[in-house]
Amino acid sequence: MSSTNTNKTEVNLILLDDDPIFLLGLREVLKGEKFKDINVIATGKIADFSVLLTQDQNNLWVVSLDFYKYPSQSNNFLKSLEKLNIKYPDLSLVILLPWGFVGDFSLIPAIKGYCYKNSEIDELVKIFRACALGETCFYLNNSVVKSQNIYTWFNTQIKLGLKQIQEE
């Protein structure tokens, strides 16, 4: 990923998470000099999504889904995206996942990327910048993957995991 290419575009984010401390922390970190191209337009809870969507949909949405703590809320959000894709075809989301969660989001066109919530801030911002430029980008297990076919990536991860288990 070329940093000169991705830093030329301003990235407007709407951050949604039910954890107000995480939202506050992420928003403050993104105000730093290193991330001048990142603008946090709004923050809120996941329940605020549909209200905020009617006001402004041309930004990159960063939504934190905790499938371990709130499985039904997270699944309901994903189901609502299937319907919203029709109404808002340009909707772009990055999903933040709890550590260790593995899911297939490739069938939901609005999801342009995902990564673990506890990833390094530089890695999160790489995903934000890439997805804001229209790329599909995933960051799991300390590697950024740009791909339209997530199945290939999952297959590689499974093979690497089995190899590591065998070696141990």
PDB file of C-alpha atoms in Angstrom:
ATOM      1  CA  MET A   1       0.000   0.000   0.000  1.00  0.00           C
ATOM      2  CA  SER A   2       1.526   3.275  -1.061  1.00  0.00           C
ATOM      3  CA  SER A   3       1.434   5.875   1.661  1.00  0.00           C
ATOM      4  CA  THR A   4       1.871   8.740  -0.795  1.00  0.00           C
ATOM      5  CA  ASN A   5      -1.226   7.671  -2.673  1.00  0.00           C
ATOM      6  CA  THR A   6      -3.444   7.151   0.345  1.00  0.00           C
ATOM      7  CA  ASN A   7      -2.475  10.360   2.169  1.00  0.00           C
ATOM      8  CA  LYS A   8      -3.670  12.621  -0.690  1.00  0.00           C
ATOM      9  CA  THR A   9      -7.323  11.920   0.011  1.00  0.00           C
ATOM     10  CA  GLU A  10      -9.129  13.278   3.012  1.00  0.00           C
ATOM     11  CA  VAL A  11     -10.944  10.547   4.913  1.00  0.00           C
ATOM     12  CA  ASN A  12     -14.213  11.479   6.597  1.00  0.00           C
ATOM     13  CA  LEU A  13     -15.240   8.954   9.245  1.00  0.00           C
ATOM     14  CA  ILE A  14     -18.371   8.288  11.212  1.00  0.00           C
ATOM     15  CA  LEU A  15     -17.473   6.108  14.203  1.00  0.00           C
ATOM     16  CA  LEU A  16     -20.088   3.878  15.812  1.00  0.00           C
ATOM     17  CA  ASP A  17     -19.499   1.799  18.915  1.00  0.00           C
ATOM     18  CA  ASP A  18     -21.500   1.102  22.035  1.00  0.00           C
ATOM     19  CA  ASP A  19     -18.344   1.614  24.106  1.00  0.00           C
ATOM     20  CA  PRO A  20     -18.085   5.402  24.695  1.00  0.00           C
ATOM     21  CA  ILE A  21     -14.550   5.109  26.113  1.00  0.00           C
ATOM     22  CA  PHE A  22     -13.265   3.422  22.956  1.00  0.00           C
ATOM     23  CA  LEU A  23     -14.979   6.048  20.781  1.00  0.00           C
ATOM     24  CA  LEU A  24     -13.491   8.900  22.779  1.00  0.00           C
ATOM     25  CA  GLY A  25     -10.029   7.346  22.706  1.00  0.00           C
ATOM     26  CA  LEU A  26     -10.084   6.640  18.974  1.00  0.00           C
ATOM     27  CA  ARG A  27     -11.398  10.093  18.186  1.00  0.00           C
ATOM     28  CA  GLU A  28      -8.658  11.749  20.280  1.00  0.00           C
ATOM     29  CA  VAL A  29      -5.882   9.638  18.737  1.00  0.00           C
ATOM     30  CA  LEU A  30      -7.100  10.511  15.238  1.00  0.00           C
ATOM     31  CA  LYS A  31      -6.764  14.228  16.051  1.00  0.00           C
ATOM     32  CA  GLY A  32      -2.977  13.819  16.125  1.00  0.00           C
ATOM     33  CA  GLU A  33      -0.625  15.417  13.626  1.00  0.00           C
ATOM     34  CA  LYS A  34       0.147  12.021  12.087  1.00  0.00           C
ATOM     35  CA  PHE A  35      -3.468  11.639  10.950  1.00  0.00           C
ATOM     36  CA  LYS A  36      -4.186  15.107   9.522  1.00  0.00           C
ATOM     37  CA  ASP A  37      -6.097  13.559   6.611  1.00  0.00           C
ATOM     38  CA  ILE A  38      -8.574  11.794   8.932  1.00  0.00           C
ATOM     39  CA  ASN A  39     -11.684  13.771   9.921  1.00  0.00           C
ATOM     40  CA  VAL A  40     -14.117  12.316  12.426  1.00  0.00           C
ATOM     41  CA  ILE A  41     -17.452  13.772  11.352  1.00  0.00           C
ATOM     42  CA  ALA A  42     -19.625  12.081  13.988  1.00  0.00           C
ATOM     43  CA  THR A  43     -19.602   9.409  16.661  1.00  0.00           C
ATOM     44  CA  GLY A  44     -22.427   7.464  18.190  1.00  0.00           C
ATOM     45  CA  LYS A  45     -23.896   4.160  19.217  1.00  0.00           C
ATOM     46  CA  ILE A  46     -24.690   1.458  16.702  1.00  0.00           C
ATOM     47  CA  ALA A  47     -28.403   2.169  17.232  1.00  0.00           C
ATOM     48  CA  ASP A  48     -27.748   5.678  15.801  1.00  0.00           C
ATOM     49  CA  PHE A  49     -26.726   4.230  12.433  1.00  0.00           C
ATOM     50  CA  SER A  50     -30.032   4.607  10.590  1.00  0.00           C
ATOM     51  CA  VAL A  51     -30.584   8.159  11.869  1.00  0.00           C
ATOM     52  CA  LEU A  52     -27.062   9.266  10.915  1.00  0.00           C
ATOM     53  CA  LEU A  53     -27.325   7.478   7.569  1.00  0.00           C
ATOM     54  CA  THR A  54     -30.264   9.614   6.469  1.00  0.00           C
ATOM     55  CA  GLN A  55     -28.253  12.751   7.279  1.00  0.00           C
ATOM     56  CA  ASP A  56     -24.926  11.885   5.664  1.00  0.00           C
ATOM     57  CA  GLN A  57     -23.966   8.776   3.760  1.00  0.00           C
ATOM     58  CA  ASN A  58     -20.931   9.841   1.729  1.00  0.00           C
ATOM     59  CA  ASN A  59     -18.394   9.093   4.410  1.00  0.00           C
ATOM     60  CA  LEU A  60     -16.612   5.972   5.547  1.00  0.00           C
ATOM     61  CA  TRP A  61     -18.489   4.327   8.401  1.00  0.00           C
ATOM     62  CA  VAL A  62     -16.467   2.545  11.070  1.00  0.00           C
ATOM     63  CA  VAL A  63     -18.737   0.236  13.041  1.00  0.00           C
ATOM     64  CA  SER A  64     -17.546  -1.830  15.972  1.00  0.00           C
ATOM     65  CA  LEU A  65     -19.491  -5.075  16.310  1.00  0.00           C
ATOM     66  CA  ASP A  66     -18.945  -7.188  19.405  1.00  0.00           C
ATOM     67  CA  PHE A  67     -20.269 -10.595  18.389  1.00  0.00           C
ATOM     68  CA  TYR A  68     -19.213 -12.077  21.735  1.00  0.00           C
ATOM     69  CA  LYS A  69     -20.943  -9.543  23.979  1.00  0.00           C
ATOM     70  CA  TYR A  70     -23.918  -8.584  21.783  1.00  0.00           C
ATOM     71  CA  PRO A  71     -24.458 -11.364  19.206  1.00  0.00           C
ATOM     72  CA  SER A  72     -28.089 -10.582  18.369  1.00  0.00           C
ATOM     73  CA  GLN A  73     -27.433  -6.828  18.044  1.00  0.00           C
ATOM     74  CA  SER A  74     -24.429  -7.481  15.782  1.00  0.00           C
ATOM     75  CA  ASN A  75     -26.315  -9.962  13.606  1.00  0.00           C
ATOM     76  CA  ASN A  76     -29.316  -7.629  13.347  1.00  0.00           C
ATOM     77  CA  PHE A  77     -27.023  -4.847  12.175  1.00  0.00           C
ATOM     78  CA  LEU A  78     -25.584  -7.088   9.442  1.00  0.00           C
ATOM     79  CA  LYS A  79     -29.065  -8.150   8.335  1.00  0.00           C
ATOM     80  CA  SER A  80     -30.115  -4.513   8.063  1.00  0.00           C
ATOM     81  CA  LEU A  81     -27.137  -3.846   5.780  1.00  0.00           C
ATOM     82  CA  GLU A  82     -28.483  -6.248   3.179  1.00  0.00           C
ATOM     83  CA  LYS A  83     -31.591  -4.068   2.789  1.00  0.00           C
ATOM     84  CA  LEU A  84     -29.676  -0.791   3.019  1.00  0.00           C
ATOM     85  CA  ASN A  85     -27.353  -1.805   0.166  1.00  0.00           C
ATOM     86  CA  ILE A  86     -30.291  -1.446  -2.200  1.00  0.00           C
ATOM     87  CA  LYS A  87     -31.293   1.990  -0.922  1.00  0.00           C
ATOM     88  CA  TYR A  88     -27.713   3.264  -0.469  1.00  0.00           C
ATOM     89  CA  PRO A  89     -25.490   1.531  -3.060  1.00  0.00           C
ATOM     90  CA  ASP A  90     -22.476   3.763  -2.245  1.00  0.00           C
ATOM     91  CA  LEU A  91     -22.471   2.891   1.444  1.00  0.00           C
ATOM     92  CA  SER A  92     -18.928   2.052   2.656  1.00  0.00           C
ATOM     93  CA  LEU A  93     -18.206   0.436   5.996  1.00  0.00           C
ATOM     94  CA  VAL A  94     -15.231  -0.833   7.924  1.00  0.00           C
ATOM     95  CA  ILE A  95     -16.195  -3.322  10.595  1.00  0.00           C
ATOM     96  CA  LEU A  96     -14.151  -3.568  13.793  1.00  0.00           C
ATOM     97  CA  LEU A  97     -14.324  -7.070  15.260  1.00  0.00           C
ATOM     98  CA  PRO A  98     -13.473  -8.494  18.670  1.00  0.00           C
ATOM     99  CA  TRP A  99     -10.122 -10.268  18.802  1.00  0.00           C
ATOM    100  CA  GLY A 100     -10.291 -13.806  17.437  1.00  0.00           C
ATOM    101  CA  PHE A 101     -13.673 -13.474  15.750  1.00  0.00           C
ATOM    102  CA  VAL A 102     -13.756 -14.903  12.240  1.00  0.00           C
ATOM    103  CA  GLY A 103     -16.668 -14.302   9.912  1.00  0.00           C
ATOM    104  CA  ASP A 104     -17.367 -13.969   6.219  1.00  0.00           C
ATOM    105  CA  PHE A 105     -18.543 -10.506   5.283  1.00  0.00           C
ATOM    106  CA  SER A 106     -17.675 -10.727   1.585  1.00  0.00           C
ATOM    107  CA  LEU A 107     -21.320 -11.142   0.564  1.00  0.00           C
ATOM    108  CA  ILE A 108     -22.286  -7.717   1.929  1.00  0.00           C
ATOM    109  CA  PRO A 109     -21.145  -5.141  -0.645  1.00  0.00           C
ATOM    110  CA  ALA A 110     -21.241  -2.225   1.810  1.00  0.00           C
ATOM    111  CA  ILE A 111     -18.454  -3.762   3.892  1.00  0.00           C
ATOM    112  CA  LYS A 112     -15.224  -2.583   2.313  1.00  0.00           C
ATOM    113  CA  GLY A 113     -12.955  -3.790   5.073  1.00  0.00           C
ATOM    114  CA  TYR A 114     -12.630  -5.157   8.539  1.00  0.00           C
ATOM    115  CA  CYS A 115     -10.050  -5.645  11.217  1.00  0.00           C
ATOM    116  CA  TYR A 116      -9.731  -6.415  14.883  1.00  0.00           C
ATOM    117  CA  LYS A 117     -10.729  -3.637  17.247  1.00  0.00           C
ATOM    118  CA  ASN A 118      -7.513  -3.962  19.235  1.00  0.00           C
ATOM    119  CA  SER A 119      -5.250  -3.570  16.172  1.00  0.00           C
ATOM    120  CA  GLU A 120      -2.480  -0.995  16.222  1.00  0.00           C
ATOM    121  CA  ILE A 121      -3.767   2.477  15.349  1.00  0.00           C
ATOM    122  CA  ASP A 122      -1.461   2.690  12.314  1.00  0.00           C
ATOM    123  CA  GLU A 123      -2.988  -0.510  10.947  1.00  0.00           C
ATOM    124  CA  LEU A 124      -6.525   0.735  11.572  1.00  0.00           C
ATOM    125  CA  VAL A 125      -5.748   3.957   9.720  1.00  0.00           C
ATOM    126  CA  LYS A 126      -4.254   1.993   6.785  1.00  0.00           C
ATOM    127  CA  ILE A 127      -7.565   0.178   6.474  1.00  0.00           C
ATOM    128  CA  PHE A 128      -9.543   3.422   6.754  1.00  0.00           C
ATOM    129  CA  ARG A 129      -7.455   5.109   4.066  1.00  0.00           C
ATOM    130  CA  ALA A 130      -7.551   2.154   1.686  1.00  0.00           C
ATOM    131  CA  CYS A 131     -11.313   1.692   2.034  1.00  0.00           C
ATOM    132  CA  ALA A 132     -11.913   5.429   1.602  1.00  0.00           C
ATOM    133  CA  LEU A 133     -10.143   5.105  -1.750  1.00  0.00           C
ATOM    134  CA  GLY A 134     -12.564   2.351  -2.753  1.00  0.00           C
ATOM    135  CA  GLU A 135     -10.346  -0.636  -2.076  1.00  0.00           C
ATOM    136  CA  THR A 136     -11.502  -3.746  -0.251  1.00  0.00           C
ATOM    137  CA  CYS A 137      -9.061  -4.311   2.566  1.00  0.00           C
ATOM    138  CA  PHE A 138      -8.863  -6.653   5.545  1.00  0.00           C
ATOM    139  CA  TYR A 139      -6.474  -6.731   8.486  1.00  0.00           C
ATOM    140  CA  LEU A 140      -6.374  -9.842  10.611  1.00  0.00           C
ATOM    141  CA  ASN A 141      -3.446 -11.665  12.210  1.00  0.00           C
ATOM    142  CA  ASN A 142      -0.931  -8.854  11.670  1.00  0.00           C
ATOM    143  CA  SER A 143      -1.274  -8.648   7.893  1.00  0.00           C
ATOM    144  CA  VAL A 144      -3.190  -6.374   5.579  1.00  0.00           C
ATOM    145  CA  VAL A 145      -4.952  -8.193   2.775  1.00  0.00           C
ATOM    146  CA  LYS A 146      -6.362  -6.365  -0.212  1.00  0.00           C
ATOM    147  CA  SER A 147      -8.600  -8.761  -1.989  1.00  0.00           C
ATOM    148  CA  GLN A 148     -11.965  -9.166  -3.618  1.00  0.00           C
ATOM    149  CA  ASN A 149     -11.930 -12.861  -2.702  1.00  0.00           C
ATOM    150  CA  ILE A 150     -11.860 -13.345   1.054  1.00  0.00           C
ATOM    151  CA  TYR A 151     -12.186 -17.118   0.662  1.00  0.00           C
ATOM    152  CA  THR A 152      -8.628 -17.293  -0.699  1.00  0.00           C
ATOM    153  CA  TRP A 153      -7.365 -15.366   2.298  1.00  0.00           C
ATOM    154  CA  PHE A 154      -9.275 -17.543   4.798  1.00  0.00           C
ATOM    155  CA  ASN A 155      -7.969 -20.669   3.102  1.00  0.00           C
ATOM    156  CA  THR A 156      -4.399 -19.392   3.465  1.00  0.00           C
ATOM    157  CA  GLN A 157      -4.980 -18.528   7.146  1.00  0.00           C
ATOM    158  CA  ILE A 158      -6.388 -21.981   7.836  1.00  0.00           C
ATOM    159  CA  LYS A 159      -3.374 -23.639   6.225  1.00  0.00           C
ATOM    160  CA  LEU A 160      -0.970 -21.435   8.200  1.00  0.00           C
ATOM    161  CA  GLY A 161      -2.824 -22.200  11.436  1.00  0.00           C
ATOM    162  CA  LEU A 162      -2.761 -25.946  10.810  1.00  0.00           C
ATOM    163  CA  LYS A 163       0.934 -25.775   9.979  1.00  0.00           C
ATOM    164  CA  GLN A 164       1.619 -23.900  13.218  1.00  0.00           C
ATOM    165  CA  ILE A 165      -0.363 -26.476  15.209  1.00  0.00           C
ATOM    166  CA  GLN A 166       1.576 -29.320  13.625  1.00  0.00           C
ATOM    167  CA  GLU A 167       4.907 -27.644  14.367  1.00  0.00           C
ATOM    168  CA  GLU A 168       4.003 -27.194  18.022  1.00  0.00           C
TER     169      GLU A 168
END
